[in-house]
Amino acid sequence: MPFSADHLAELNLLGQFPSTSSQEGIKVHAHSAAPETVKAAENLFKRGLISQKDGGYLTPLGAEAVELTQKLQSILSA
């Protein structure tokens, strides 16, 4: 099953979160971010992976998703 464009945008956004600190987040500015990035943030929020509709902090589930995303990226880059 291939990744959809929405899934790829969500994975790319997850990859932008710092993995070393739960006290650092990101902000997705609706007026300047790409539409797919804005939608990705909204989707991640709806799924409970981030704390705000426009970014914020990772939830515990989001931190796990970032860890898995980094592992997948590492495997595919090897």
Short mmCIF file of C-alpha atoms in Angstrom, two decimals:
data_model
loop_
_atom_site.label_atom_id
_atom_site.label_comp_id
_atom_site.label_asym_id
_atom_site.label_seq_id
_atom_site.Cartn_x
_atom_site.Cartn_y
_atom_site.Cartn_z
CA MET A 1 0.00 0.00 0.00
CA PRO A 2 1.61 3.27 -1.10
CA PHE A 3 1.73 6.34 1.13
CA SER A 4 -0.79 8.98 0.12
CA ALA A 5 0.26 12.58 -0.45
CA ASP A 6 -1.42 13.46 2.86
CA HIS A 7 0.57 10.77 4.70
CA LEU A 8 3.83 12.00 3.19
CA ALA A 9 3.05 15.57 4.26
CA GLU A 10 2.29 14.33 7.79
CA LEU A 11 5.54 12.33 7.92
CA ASN A 12 7.50 15.34 6.68
CA LEU A 13 5.90 17.55 9.33
CA LEU A 14 6.63 15.00 12.07
CA GLY A 15 10.24 15.02 10.89
CA GLN A 16 10.47 18.73 11.71
CA PHE A 17 9.75 18.24 15.41
CA PRO A 18 12.81 18.14 17.64
CA SER A 19 13.24 14.62 18.99
CA THR A 20 15.63 15.55 21.79
CA SER A 21 13.27 17.68 23.87
CA SER A 22 9.58 17.51 24.66
CA GLN A 23 9.74 21.20 25.58
CA GLU A 24 10.28 22.33 21.99
CA GLY A 25 7.51 22.53 19.44
CA ILE A 26 6.76 24.04 16.07
CA LYS A 27 4.26 26.55 14.71
CA VAL A 28 2.60 26.16 11.32
CA HIS A 29 1.57 29.61 10.07
CA ALA A 30 -1.55 29.22 7.93
CA HIS A 31 -0.81 32.42 5.99
CA SER A 32 2.71 31.41 4.96
CA ALA A 33 2.95 27.61 5.15
CA ALA A 34 2.15 25.39 2.20
CA PRO A 35 -1.49 24.24 2.19
CA GLU A 36 -0.43 20.59 2.53
CA THR A 37 1.57 21.46 5.65
CA VAL A 38 -1.39 23.25 7.21
CA LYS A 39 -3.61 20.25 6.45
CA ALA A 40 -0.97 17.87 7.82
CA ALA A 41 -0.88 19.77 11.11
CA GLU A 42 -4.66 19.65 11.36
CA ASN A 43 -4.65 15.90 10.66
CA LEU A 44 -1.95 15.21 13.23
CA PHE A 45 -3.88 17.23 15.80
CA LYS A 46 -7.11 15.33 15.05
CA ARG A 47 -5.24 12.04 15.57
CA GLY A 48 -3.82 13.23 18.86
CA LEU A 49 -0.17 13.39 17.80
CA ILE A 50 0.32 17.12 18.39
CA SER A 51 -1.13 19.46 20.99
CA GLN A 52 -2.48 22.24 18.75
CA LYS A 53 -4.20 22.47 15.37
CA ASP A 54 -1.31 24.61 14.12
CA GLY A 55 1.59 22.67 15.63
CA GLY A 56 2.43 23.02 19.28
CA TYR A 57 4.11 20.14 21.06
CA LEU A 58 4.21 16.42 20.50
CA THR A 59 1.89 14.31 22.59
CA PRO A 60 3.27 11.00 23.92
CA LEU A 61 1.78 9.28 20.88
CA GLY A 62 3.35 11.93 18.64
CA ALA A 63 6.76 11.41 20.23
CA GLU A 64 6.46 7.69 19.48
CA ALA A 65 5.44 8.48 15.90
CA VAL A 66 8.48 10.74 15.47
CA GLU A 67 10.75 7.99 16.77
CA LEU A 68 9.27 5.49 14.33
CA THR A 69 9.45 8.01 11.49
CA GLN A 70 13.14 8.57 12.20
CA LYS A 71 13.78 4.82 12.24
CA LEU A 72 12.02 4.38 8.91
CA GLN A 73 13.96 7.27 7.40
CA SER A 74 17.22 5.76 8.67
CA ILE A 75 16.38 2.36 7.21
CA LEU A 76 15.43 3.84 3.84
CA SER A 77 18.56 6.00 3.77
CA ALA A 78 20.94 3.10 4.42
#
